[in-house]
Short mmCIF file of C-alpha atoms in Angstrom, two decimals:
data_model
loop_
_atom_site.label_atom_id
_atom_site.label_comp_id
_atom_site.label_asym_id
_atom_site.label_seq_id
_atom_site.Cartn_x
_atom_site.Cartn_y
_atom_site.Cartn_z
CA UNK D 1094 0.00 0.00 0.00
CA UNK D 1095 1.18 3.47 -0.95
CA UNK D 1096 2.08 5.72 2.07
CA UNK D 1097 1.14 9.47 1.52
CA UNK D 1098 3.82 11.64 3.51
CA UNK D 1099 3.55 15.11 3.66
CA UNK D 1100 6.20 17.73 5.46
CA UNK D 1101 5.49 18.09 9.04
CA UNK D 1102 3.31 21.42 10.08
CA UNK D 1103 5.20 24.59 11.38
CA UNK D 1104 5.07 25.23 15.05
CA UNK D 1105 4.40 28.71 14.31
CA UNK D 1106 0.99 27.55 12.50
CA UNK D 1107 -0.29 25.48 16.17
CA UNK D 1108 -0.53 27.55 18.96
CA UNK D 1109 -1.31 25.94 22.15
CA UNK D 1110 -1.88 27.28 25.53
CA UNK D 1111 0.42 26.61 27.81
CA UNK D 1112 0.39 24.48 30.60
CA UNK D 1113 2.15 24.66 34.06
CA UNK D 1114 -0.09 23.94 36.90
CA UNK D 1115 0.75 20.34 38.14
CA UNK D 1116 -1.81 17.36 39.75
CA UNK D 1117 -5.04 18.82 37.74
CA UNK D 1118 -7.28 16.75 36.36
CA UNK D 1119 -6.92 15.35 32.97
CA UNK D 1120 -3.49 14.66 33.20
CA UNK D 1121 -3.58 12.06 30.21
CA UNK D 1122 -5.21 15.42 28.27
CA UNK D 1123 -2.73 17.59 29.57
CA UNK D 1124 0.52 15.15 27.94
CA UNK D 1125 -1.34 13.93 24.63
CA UNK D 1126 -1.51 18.18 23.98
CA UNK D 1127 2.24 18.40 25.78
CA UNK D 1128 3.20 15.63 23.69
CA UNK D 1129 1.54 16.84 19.99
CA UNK D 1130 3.67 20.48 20.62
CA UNK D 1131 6.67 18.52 21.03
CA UNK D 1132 6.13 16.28 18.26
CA UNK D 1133 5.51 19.40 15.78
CA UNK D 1134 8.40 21.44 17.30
CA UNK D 1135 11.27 19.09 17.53
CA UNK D 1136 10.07 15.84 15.47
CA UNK D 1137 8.70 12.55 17.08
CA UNK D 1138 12.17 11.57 17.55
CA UNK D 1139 13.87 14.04 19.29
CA UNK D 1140 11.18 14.25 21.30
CA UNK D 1141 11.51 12.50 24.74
CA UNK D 1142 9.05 11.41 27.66
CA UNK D 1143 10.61 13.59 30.18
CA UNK D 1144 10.24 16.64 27.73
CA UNK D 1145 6.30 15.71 27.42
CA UNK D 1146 6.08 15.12 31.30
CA UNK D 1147 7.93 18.68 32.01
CA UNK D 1148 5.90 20.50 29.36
CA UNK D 1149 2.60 19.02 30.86
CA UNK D 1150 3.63 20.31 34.43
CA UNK D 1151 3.68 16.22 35.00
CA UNK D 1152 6.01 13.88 35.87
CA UNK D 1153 7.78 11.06 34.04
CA UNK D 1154 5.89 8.35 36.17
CA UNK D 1155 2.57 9.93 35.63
CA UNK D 1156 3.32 9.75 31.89
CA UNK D 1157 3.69 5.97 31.96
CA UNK D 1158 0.14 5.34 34.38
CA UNK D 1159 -1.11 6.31 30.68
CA UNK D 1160 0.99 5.66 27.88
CA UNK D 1161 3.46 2.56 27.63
CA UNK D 1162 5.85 4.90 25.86
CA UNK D 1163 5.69 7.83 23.55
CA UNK D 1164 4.60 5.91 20.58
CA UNK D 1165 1.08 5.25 22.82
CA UNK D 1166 0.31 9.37 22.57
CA UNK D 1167 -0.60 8.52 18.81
CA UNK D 1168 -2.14 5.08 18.77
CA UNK D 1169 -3.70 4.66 22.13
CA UNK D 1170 -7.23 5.01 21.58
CA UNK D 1171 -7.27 2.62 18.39
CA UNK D 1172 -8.66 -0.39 20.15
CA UNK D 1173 -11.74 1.30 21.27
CA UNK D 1174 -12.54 2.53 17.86
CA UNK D 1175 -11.96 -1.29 16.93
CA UNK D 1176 -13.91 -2.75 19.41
CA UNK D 1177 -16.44 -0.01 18.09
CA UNK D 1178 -16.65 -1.09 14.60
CA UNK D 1179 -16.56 -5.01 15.47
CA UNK D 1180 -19.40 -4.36 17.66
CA UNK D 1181 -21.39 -2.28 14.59
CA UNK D 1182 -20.42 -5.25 11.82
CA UNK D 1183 -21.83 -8.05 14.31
CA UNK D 1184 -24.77 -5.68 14.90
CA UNK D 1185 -25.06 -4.76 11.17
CA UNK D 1186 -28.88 -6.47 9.68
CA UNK D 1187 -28.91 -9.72 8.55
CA UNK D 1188 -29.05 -8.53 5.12
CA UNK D 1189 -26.78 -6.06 5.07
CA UNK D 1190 -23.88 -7.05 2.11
CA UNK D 1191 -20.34 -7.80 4.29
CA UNK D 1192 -18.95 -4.55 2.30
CA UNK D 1193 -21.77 -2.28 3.69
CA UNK D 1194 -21.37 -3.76 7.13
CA UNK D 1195 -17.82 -2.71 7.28
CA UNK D 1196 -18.62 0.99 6.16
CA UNK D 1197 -21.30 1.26 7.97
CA UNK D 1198 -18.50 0.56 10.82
CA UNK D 1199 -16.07 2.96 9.76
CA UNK D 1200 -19.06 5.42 9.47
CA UNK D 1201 -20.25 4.74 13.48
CA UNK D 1202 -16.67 6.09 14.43
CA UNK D 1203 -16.67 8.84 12.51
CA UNK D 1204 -18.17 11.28 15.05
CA UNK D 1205 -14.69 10.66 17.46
CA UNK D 1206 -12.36 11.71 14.60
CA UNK D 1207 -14.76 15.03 13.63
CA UNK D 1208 -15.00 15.59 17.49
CA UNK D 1209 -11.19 15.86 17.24
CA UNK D 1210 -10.45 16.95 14.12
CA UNK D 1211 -7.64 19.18 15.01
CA UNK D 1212 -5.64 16.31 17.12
CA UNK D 1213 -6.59 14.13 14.40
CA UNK D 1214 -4.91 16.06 11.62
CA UNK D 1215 -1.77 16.94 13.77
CA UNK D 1216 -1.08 13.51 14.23
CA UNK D 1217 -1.85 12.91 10.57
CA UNK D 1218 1.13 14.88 10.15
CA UNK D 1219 3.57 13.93 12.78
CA UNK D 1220 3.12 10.42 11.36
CA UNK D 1221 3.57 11.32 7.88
CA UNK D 1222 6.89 12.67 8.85
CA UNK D 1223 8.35 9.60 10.80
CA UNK D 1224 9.32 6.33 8.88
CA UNK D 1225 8.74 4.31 12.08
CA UNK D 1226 5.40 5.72 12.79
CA UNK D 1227 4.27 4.98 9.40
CA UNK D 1228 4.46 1.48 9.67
CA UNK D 1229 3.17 1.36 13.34
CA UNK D 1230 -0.06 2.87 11.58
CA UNK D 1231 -0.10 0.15 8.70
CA UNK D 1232 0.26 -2.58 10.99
CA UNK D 1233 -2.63 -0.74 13.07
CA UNK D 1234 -4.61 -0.63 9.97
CA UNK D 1235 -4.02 -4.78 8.88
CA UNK D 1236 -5.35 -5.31 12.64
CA UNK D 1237 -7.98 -3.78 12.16
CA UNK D 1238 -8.67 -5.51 8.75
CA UNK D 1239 -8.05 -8.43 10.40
CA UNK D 1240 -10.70 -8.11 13.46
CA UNK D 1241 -13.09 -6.89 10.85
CA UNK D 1242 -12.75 -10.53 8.69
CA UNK D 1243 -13.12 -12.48 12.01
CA UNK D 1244 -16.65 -10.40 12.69
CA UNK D 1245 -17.70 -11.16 8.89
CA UNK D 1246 -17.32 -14.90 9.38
CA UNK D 1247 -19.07 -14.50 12.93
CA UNK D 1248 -22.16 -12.97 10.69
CA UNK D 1249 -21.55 -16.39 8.42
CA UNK D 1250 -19.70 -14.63 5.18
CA UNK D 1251 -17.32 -17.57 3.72
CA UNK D 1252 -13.88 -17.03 2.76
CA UNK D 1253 -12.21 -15.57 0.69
CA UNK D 1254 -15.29 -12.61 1.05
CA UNK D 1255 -15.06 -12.11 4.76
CA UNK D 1256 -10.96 -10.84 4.28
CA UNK D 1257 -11.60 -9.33 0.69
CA UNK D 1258 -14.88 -6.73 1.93
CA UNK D 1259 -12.14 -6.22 5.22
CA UNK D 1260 -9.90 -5.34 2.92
CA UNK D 1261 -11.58 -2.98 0.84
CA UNK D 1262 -13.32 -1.39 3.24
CA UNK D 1263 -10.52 -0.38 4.72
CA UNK D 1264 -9.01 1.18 1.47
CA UNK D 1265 -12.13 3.11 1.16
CA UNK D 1266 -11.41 4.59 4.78
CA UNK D 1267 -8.08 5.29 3.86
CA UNK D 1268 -8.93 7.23 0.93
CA UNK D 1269 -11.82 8.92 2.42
CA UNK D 1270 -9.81 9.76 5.49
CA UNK D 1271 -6.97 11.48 3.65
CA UNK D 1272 -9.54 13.31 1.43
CA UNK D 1273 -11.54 14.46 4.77
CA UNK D 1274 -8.60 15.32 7.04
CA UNK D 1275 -6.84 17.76 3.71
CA UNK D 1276 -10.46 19.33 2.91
CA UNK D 1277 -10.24 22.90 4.39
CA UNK D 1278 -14.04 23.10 3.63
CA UNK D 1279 -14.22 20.40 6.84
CA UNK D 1280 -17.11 18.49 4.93
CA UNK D 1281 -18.06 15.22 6.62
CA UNK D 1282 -16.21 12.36 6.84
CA UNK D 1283 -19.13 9.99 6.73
CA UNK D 1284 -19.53 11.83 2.63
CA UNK D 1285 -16.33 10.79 2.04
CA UNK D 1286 -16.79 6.90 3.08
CA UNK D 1287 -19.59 6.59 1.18
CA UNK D 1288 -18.53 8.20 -1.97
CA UNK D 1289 -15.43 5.80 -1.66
CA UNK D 1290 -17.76 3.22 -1.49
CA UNK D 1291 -19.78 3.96 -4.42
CA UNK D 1292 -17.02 4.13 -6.50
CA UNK D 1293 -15.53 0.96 -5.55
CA UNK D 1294 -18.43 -0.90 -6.46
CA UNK D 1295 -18.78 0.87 -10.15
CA UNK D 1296 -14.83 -0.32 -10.11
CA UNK D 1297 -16.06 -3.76 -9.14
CA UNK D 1298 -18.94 -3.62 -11.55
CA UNK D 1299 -16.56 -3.38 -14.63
CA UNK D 1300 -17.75 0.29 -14.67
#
C-alpha cells in the first residue's frame, strides 16, 4: 500500500496554551496536547518522555500510568474505535452485504475523529513525517482488517469474502480519510466513506 507523507506542520501555525499547573485533572489530556507540541516542534524523535512530562507540568511516572511509551500518545485510543466497529459489523442487519457492514462501521466512528479533528490532523502529520510511525499505523490498519474478517465470518460470510470486503473497506477509509482530514471546507467524513464506497463498487462492476 502506498504511504502518503507530507512535510510536518510549522510550530508557528499550532498555537497551544500553555500548561504549568501540576496534579489537575486530565493529566492524560494535559501530555497527549504536551506531547503533539513537542512532536511538531522538535520531530517525534527528538522528542523525549521527560520533555512531554515537564511541558505538561507532570512527571515522568505519571506519563507511563497512561501511555506505555511515547509511541502510545498517537495510537492509544485505536482499540476502542476497533472494538467499536466489530461491535457495529456483528450488529449490522442480517441482510446487510459484508462490504456495507464494514462501512457502515467505519461510518459509526466517525463522530470521534470530527469531534477531534484538530488532534486528528496533527497527528496525521507527525506520522507522515516519521518512517517508524508509518508502519506502526499500517500494521494498526491490517489489525484492524483483520478483526473486521473475524466479525464477517461470525455474521456467516465464507472465505475468501469475509478478508476481501475487510480489505476494501478499509481502502475506502483510507482514501476517504486522507480526502476528509486535507479538505479545508471540513465536509463530513461519513460523505467521504460513502462516496469511496460507491465508487468501488462501479470499479467492481466493470464500470
Amino acid at each position: 500500500m502506498t504511504v502518503i507523507t507530507v512535510p510536518p506542520m510549522s510550530a508557528a501555525v499550532i498555537k497551544y496554551p500553555r500548561i504549568v499547573a501540576r496534579w489537575e485533572p486530565n493529566a492524560r489530556g494535559r501530555l497527549e496536547q504536551a506531547a503533539l507540541e513537542l512532536y511538531v516542534e522538535r520531530g517525534f524523535d527528538n522528542t523525549t518522555v521527560a520533555e512531554i512530562a515537564e511541558r505538561a507540568g507532570l512527571t515522568e511516572r505519571t506519563f507511563f500510568r497512561h501511555f506505555a511509551d511515547k509511541r502510545e500518545v498517537l495510537f492509544g485510543g485505536s482499540a476502542d474505535l476497533l472494538a467499536a466497529m466489530v461491535q457495529t459489523v456483528a450488529a449490522a442487519p442480517k441482510s446487510a452485504a459484508p462490504l456495507d457492514a464494514v462501512a457502515a462501521a467505519f461510518e459509526a466512528v466517525t463522530p470521534i475523529f470530527e469531534e477531534r479533528g484538530d488532534v486528528v490532523r496533527i497527528r496525521r502529520s507527525v506520522i507522515a513525517a516519521t518512517p517508524e510511525l508509518q508502519e506502526r499505523e499500517l500494521i494498526k490498519l491490517a489489525s484492524w482488517s483483520s478483526a473486521l474478517a473475524e466479525a464477517l465470518r461470525g455474521r456467516g460470510v465464507r472465505e475468501p469474502a469475509a478478508s476481501l470486503a475487510a480489505e476494501a473497506g478499509v481502502a475506502v477509509f483510507r482514501t476517504a480519510f486522507e480526502r476528509w482530514v486535507t479538505d479545508e471546507r471540513r465536509r463530513d467524513l461519513t460523505r467521504y466513506i460513502r462516496e469511496g464506497l460507491e465508487q468501488l463498487k462501479v470499479i467492481a462492476g466493470g464500470g
